[in-house]
């Protein structure tokens, strides 16, 4: 934001565009995945789009062009999640909490390494050079994904019956209608959306707080953000296994409550080293519940509607998360950055309240399917 001369609100627009474009892409991603069954193909397509947009960052400073590239990255983000979560959930139905937590751990590993690498590279090649360098491994892993998994993604297995890839339009619309009428699915998605509002705010305003209030160097800033994601890497698999054994709801409520407490407590810490320790603890609680939300959702819906159910949840998350940067930017410009974190803690508290009100029943029978809530 300093290099481009942006205000907090203008920087917030970048993040809002990211989430709004996710919403737009979300309308078609679940439909395309469930109708065609080509889950790996759409994962590869999302990576290519995101990598091309990231590569383009290295060649422009025009605000509107950057906004357009951010929109493509946001769209690719929601093109990835429905097929990825649906694929893993259907392949490992009995251990989806653990498997999706490993999936999230991989994401957290990337999120953890990227800020540290970016912080180290910023002083050497600048932010545009960093964007170009970060795009290269995305292209490489796209090839690995398509070569390794594409040949295996030929048949979807639902229960004991192997079906041809995809499903009929009429069958799909009936299933989607059932999902949209399911109060438990919508309630869970709303809670996940409010939690994502807080996560979006943390990811945006935490680096700003470290740089503008605590005055840390880029390397320390990158280390702090890495610590946030490392905490999630440690806690994610533990939370996933526990959710498979004792249920999703206890793990989600405990994680949201702990995150609320940590966010508020961190506002009283002024030492940079101590603040990094708080950030690590925040990551432990914040990211641990993310795959549990996804597992809980997959428990609620039929396997063949997994992509669309994920789209519903991620669509709600994207809509709500798009509001946080704007609201947070106004709060920061008006009162200060610390007040933003009180707002984020209130969001976590609200998400927990919604979860508490959800029914404990998580795994409908085959006859019940979606719409049982």
XYZ file of C-alpha atoms in Angstrom:
373
model
C 0.000 0.000 0.000
C 2.934 2.364 0.638
C 4.432 1.753 -2.824
C 1.116 2.545 -4.514
C 0.214 5.379 -2.121
C -3.042 3.803 -0.974
C -5.152 4.615 2.071
C -6.413 1.848 4.379
C -9.813 2.030 2.687
C -8.285 1.756 -0.808
C -6.228 -1.222 0.293
C -9.434 -2.682 1.726
C -11.055 -2.442 -1.711
C -8.445 -4.880 -3.018
C -9.477 -7.477 -0.442
C -13.181 -6.807 -1.005
C -12.746 -7.374 -4.750
C -11.065 -10.667 -3.926
C -14.139 -11.854 -2.027
C -16.742 -10.404 -4.416
C -15.131 -12.165 -7.372
C -15.178 -15.352 -5.328
C -18.934 -14.960 -4.957
C -19.413 -14.478 -8.695
C -17.315 -17.539 -9.553
C -19.081 -19.490 -6.847
C -22.428 -19.432 -8.685
C -21.155 -21.773 -11.385
C -18.383 -23.775 -9.758
C -20.483 -26.195 -7.707
C -22.931 -26.701 -10.573
C -20.143 -27.458 -13.044
C -18.425 -29.873 -10.661
C -21.542 -31.863 -9.754
C -22.978 -31.985 -13.277
C -19.740 -33.042 -14.964
C -17.962 -34.827 -12.130
C -14.647 -33.435 -13.456
C -13.321 -32.381 -10.085
C -9.605 -32.610 -10.846
C -10.013 -30.732 -14.121
C -11.626 -27.772 -12.369
C -8.923 -27.786 -9.702
C -6.308 -27.517 -12.422
C -8.220 -24.759 -14.193
C -8.431 -22.731 -10.997
C -4.671 -22.982 -10.483
C -3.915 -21.850 -14.027
C -6.191 -18.804 -13.771
C -4.727 -17.777 -10.422
C -1.133 -18.241 -11.576
C -1.660 -16.185 -14.745
C -3.188 -13.341 -12.744
C -0.382 -13.460 -10.190
C 2.215 -13.421 -12.972
C 0.562 -10.325 -14.452
C 1.081 -8.491 -11.151
C 4.744 -8.234 -12.007
C 4.162 -6.011 -15.018
C 1.763 -3.265 -13.888
C 1.075 -0.766 -11.131
C -2.178 0.512 -12.606
C -4.799 0.389 -9.877
C -7.659 -0.792 -12.125
C -5.526 -3.504 -13.740
C -4.462 -4.732 -10.321
C -8.128 -4.806 -9.306
C -8.900 -6.969 -12.357
C -6.090 -9.404 -11.572
C -7.219 -9.639 -7.960
C -10.713 -10.444 -9.252
C -9.303 -13.362 -11.263
C -7.420 -14.652 -8.236
C -10.592 -14.443 -6.148
C -12.535 -16.305 -8.815
C -9.907 -19.026 -9.040
C -10.054 -19.403 -5.262
C -13.716 -20.420 -5.290
C -13.232 -22.534 -8.384
C -10.779 -24.629 -6.361
C -12.596 -25.366 -3.111
C -15.832 -27.108 -4.237
C -14.102 -29.768 -6.385
C -11.245 -30.268 -3.912
C -13.457 -30.726 -0.846
C -15.972 -32.846 -2.759
C -13.209 -35.065 -4.145
C -11.547 -35.747 -0.796
C -14.836 -36.157 1.052
C -16.121 -38.791 -1.387
C -12.831 -40.707 -1.498
C -12.456 -40.798 2.313
C -16.031 -40.708 3.704
C -15.205 -42.358 7.037
C -12.298 -40.064 7.930
C -13.242 -36.828 6.233
C -12.503 -34.738 9.328
C -8.910 -35.951 9.374
C -8.482 -35.893 5.578
C -9.873 -32.392 5.152
C -7.682 -31.209 8.022
C -4.639 -32.580 6.176
C -5.908 -30.749 3.095
C -6.122 -27.557 5.164
C -2.666 -28.240 6.609
C -1.258 -28.223 3.094
C -2.916 -24.854 2.518
C -1.554 -23.570 5.822
C 1.938 -24.760 4.887
C 1.783 -22.684 1.731
C 0.347 -19.735 3.629
C 3.113 -20.060 6.210
C 6.052 -20.339 3.820
C 4.848 -17.698 1.361
C 4.948 -14.678 3.742
C 8.421 -15.608 4.988
C 9.713 -16.095 1.451
C 7.985 -12.899 0.315
C 9.411 -10.975 3.246
C 12.902 -12.159 2.354
C 12.450 -11.373 -1.341
C 10.750 -7.988 -0.970
C 13.961 -6.130 -0.213
C 15.742 -7.903 -3.067
C 13.370 -7.877 -6.047
C 10.342 -5.852 -4.864
C 6.714 -6.885 -4.610
C 6.248 -7.268 -8.366
C 9.210 -9.607 -8.624
C 7.820 -11.597 -5.711
C 4.503 -11.985 -7.558
C 6.256 -13.407 -10.633
C 8.369 -15.816 -8.586
C 5.330 -17.053 -6.650
C 3.446 -17.819 -9.867
C 6.066 -20.299 -11.111
C 5.462 -23.132 -8.575
C 1.710 -22.842 -9.150
C 2.189 -23.702 -12.828
C 4.440 -26.624 -11.889
C 2.025 -28.093 -9.366
C -0.823 -27.748 -11.857
C 1.019 -30.146 -14.143
C 1.605 -32.564 -11.264
C -2.076 -32.446 -10.299
C -3.367 -33.071 -13.804
C -0.876 -35.843 -14.618
C -1.221 -37.662 -11.281
C -4.924 -37.344 -10.409
C -6.743 -36.656 -13.688
C -6.614 -40.282 -14.910
C -8.060 -41.468 -11.585
C -11.004 -39.067 -11.559
C -13.171 -41.045 -13.963
C -15.945 -42.468 -11.766
C -17.680 -41.056 -8.708
C -18.671 -43.623 -6.101
C -21.730 -42.946 -3.982
C -22.306 -45.563 -1.288
C -21.956 -49.003 -2.905
C -23.032 -47.824 -6.353
C -20.668 -46.657 -9.096
C -22.325 -44.054 -11.327
C -21.204 -42.573 -14.586
C -19.530 -39.236 -14.153
C -21.839 -36.408 -13.137
C -25.614 -36.283 -12.727
C -28.707 -35.097 -14.573
C -29.867 -31.482 -14.501
C -33.250 -32.371 -12.968
C -31.586 -34.491 -10.274
C -29.124 -31.724 -9.578
C -31.788 -29.017 -9.231
C -33.799 -31.208 -6.852
C -30.724 -31.782 -4.691
C -29.774 -28.107 -4.748
C -33.290 -27.128 -3.692
C -33.097 -29.522 -0.753
C -29.775 -28.017 0.321
C -31.108 -24.462 0.120
C -34.086 -25.418 2.327
C -31.938 -27.137 4.934
C -31.771 -24.846 7.969
C -28.822 -26.724 9.440
C -26.773 -26.348 6.247
C -27.606 -22.653 5.955
C -26.951 -22.049 9.656
C -23.596 -23.798 9.493
C -22.699 -21.838 6.366
C -23.661 -18.578 8.070
C -21.475 -19.394 11.073
C -18.586 -20.276 8.759
C -19.160 -17.014 6.895
C -19.016 -14.883 10.042
C -15.864 -16.706 11.121
C -14.345 -16.044 7.685
C -15.195 -12.351 8.104
C -12.933 -12.333 11.148
C -10.233 -14.371 9.399
C -10.271 -11.969 6.442
C -9.840 -9.051 8.805
C -6.988 -10.725 10.661
C -5.110 -11.512 7.465
C -5.479 -7.938 6.229
C -5.030 -5.847 9.367
C -2.504 -7.967 11.261
C 0.375 -7.080 8.891
C -0.746 -3.426 8.928
C -0.754 -3.427 12.729
C 2.707 -4.988 12.846
C 4.133 -2.512 10.317
C 2.360 0.725 11.282
C 1.881 0.329 15.052
C 4.657 -1.993 16.237
C 7.027 -0.860 13.471
C 8.539 -4.264 12.687
C 10.807 -4.981 9.728
C 9.540 -6.911 6.663
C 11.329 -10.111 7.738
C 9.721 -10.001 11.190
C 6.373 -9.285 9.595
C 6.727 -12.318 7.335
C 7.746 -14.457 10.302
C 4.692 -13.329 12.254
C 2.270 -14.195 9.458
C 4.064 -17.515 9.011
C 3.587 -18.216 12.723
C -0.157 -17.628 12.312
C -0.399 -20.374 9.691
C 2.041 -22.716 11.433
C -0.271 -22.700 14.422
C -3.075 -23.878 12.163
C -0.872 -26.610 10.706
C -0.274 -28.056 14.154
C -3.847 -27.842 15.404
C -5.691 -28.764 12.197
C -5.051 -32.538 12.106
C -5.663 -32.824 15.854
C -8.993 -31.034 15.519
C -9.903 -33.159 12.496
C -9.257 -36.466 14.283
C -11.117 -35.325 17.401
C -14.082 -34.187 15.310
C -14.250 -37.651 13.699
C -14.353 -39.221 17.171
C -16.419 -36.892 19.379
C -18.322 -34.813 16.818
C -17.889 -31.569 14.921
C -19.849 -29.215 17.159
C -17.718 -29.441 20.357
C -14.535 -28.795 18.393
C -15.971 -25.815 16.511
C -17.424 -24.141 19.605
C -14.195 -24.582 21.575
C -12.076 -23.241 18.714
C -14.227 -20.167 18.123
C -14.360 -19.327 21.833
C -10.595 -19.643 22.202
C -9.978 -17.473 19.138
C -12.214 -14.734 20.541
C -10.209 -14.681 23.762
C -6.841 -14.640 21.969
C -7.820 -11.775 19.644
C -8.878 -9.594 22.569
C -5.830 -10.561 24.617
C -3.437 -9.708 21.774
C -4.586 -6.080 21.787
C -2.866 -5.638 25.156
C 0.516 -6.877 23.879
C 2.974 -4.255 22.626
C 6.234 -6.241 22.493
C 6.882 -7.600 18.998
C 8.270 -10.956 20.174
C 5.380 -11.531 22.576
C 2.950 -10.517 19.860
C 4.355 -13.178 17.509
C 3.726 -15.734 20.276
C 0.117 -14.525 20.508
C -0.225 -14.792 16.749
C 0.946 -18.418 16.858
C -1.701 -19.207 19.468
C -4.257 -17.370 17.346
C -3.384 -19.608 14.413
C -3.831 -22.707 16.573
C -7.427 -21.783 17.326
C -8.414 -19.872 14.175
C -7.428 -22.406 11.536
C -8.119 -25.594 13.498
C -11.873 -25.265 13.038
C -11.832 -24.472 9.305
C -11.647 -28.093 8.041
C -14.087 -29.164 10.754
C -16.662 -26.768 9.289
C -16.124 -28.389 5.879
C -16.358 -31.921 7.290
C -19.550 -31.038 9.154
C -21.064 -29.720 5.940
C -20.156 -32.880 4.005
C -21.776 -34.930 6.794
C -25.040 -33.096 6.199
C -25.430 -33.543 2.437
C -25.454 -36.429 -0.069
C -22.054 -37.184 -1.604
C -23.184 -36.327 -5.135
C -24.091 -32.790 -4.012
C -20.792 -32.114 -2.262
C -19.570 -29.568 -4.809
C -22.758 -27.500 -4.672
C -22.945 -27.669 -0.886
C -19.375 -26.389 -0.720
C -20.337 -23.627 -3.155
C -23.198 -22.567 -0.888
C -20.891 -22.360 2.115
C -18.065 -20.622 0.280
C -20.501 -18.266 -1.426
C -21.864 -17.114 1.921
C -18.333 -16.849 3.265
C -17.199 -14.759 0.316
C -20.173 -12.382 0.551
C -19.642 -11.767 4.256
C -15.848 -11.652 4.075
C -16.030 -8.973 1.376
C -17.549 -6.633 3.955
C -14.760 -6.911 6.522
C -11.998 -5.001 4.684
C -14.309 -2.050 4.018
C -15.745 -1.977 7.538
C -12.307 -2.535 9.042
C -10.760 0.129 6.837
C -13.317 2.694 7.979
C -12.809 1.703 11.633
C -9.012 1.937 11.245
C -9.152 5.329 9.516
C -11.630 6.674 12.085
C -10.492 5.229 15.416
C -7.353 3.151 14.878
C -6.129 -0.359 14.134
C -6.615 -1.764 17.649
C -10.344 -1.058 17.449
C -10.504 -3.217 14.325
C -9.464 -6.236 16.379
C -12.267 -5.662 18.888
C -14.641 -5.773 15.925
C -13.056 -9.044 14.743
C -13.405 -10.581 18.218
C -17.104 -9.659 18.214
C -17.494 -11.484 14.898
C -15.956 -14.633 16.364
C -18.323 -14.414 19.316
C -21.295 -14.124 16.949
C -20.128 -17.150 14.918
C -19.919 -19.199 18.101
C -23.428 -18.185 19.127
C -24.783 -19.392 15.762
C -22.967 -22.722 16.125
C -24.322 -23.232 19.649
C -27.854 -22.924 18.251
C -27.246 -25.577 15.563
C -28.503 -29.144 16.132
C -25.912 -31.723 17.190
C -27.113 -34.286 14.618
C -24.460 -34.319 11.881
C -24.800 -37.434 9.772
C -28.147 -37.916 8.018
C -29.089 -41.333 6.780
C -29.114 -42.130 3.075
C -32.891 -41.679 3.044
C -32.744 -38.299 4.727
C -30.075 -36.729 2.526
C -30.075 -32.966 2.353
C -32.989 -31.035 3.709
C -33.191 -32.969 6.959
C -32.404 -29.895 9.056
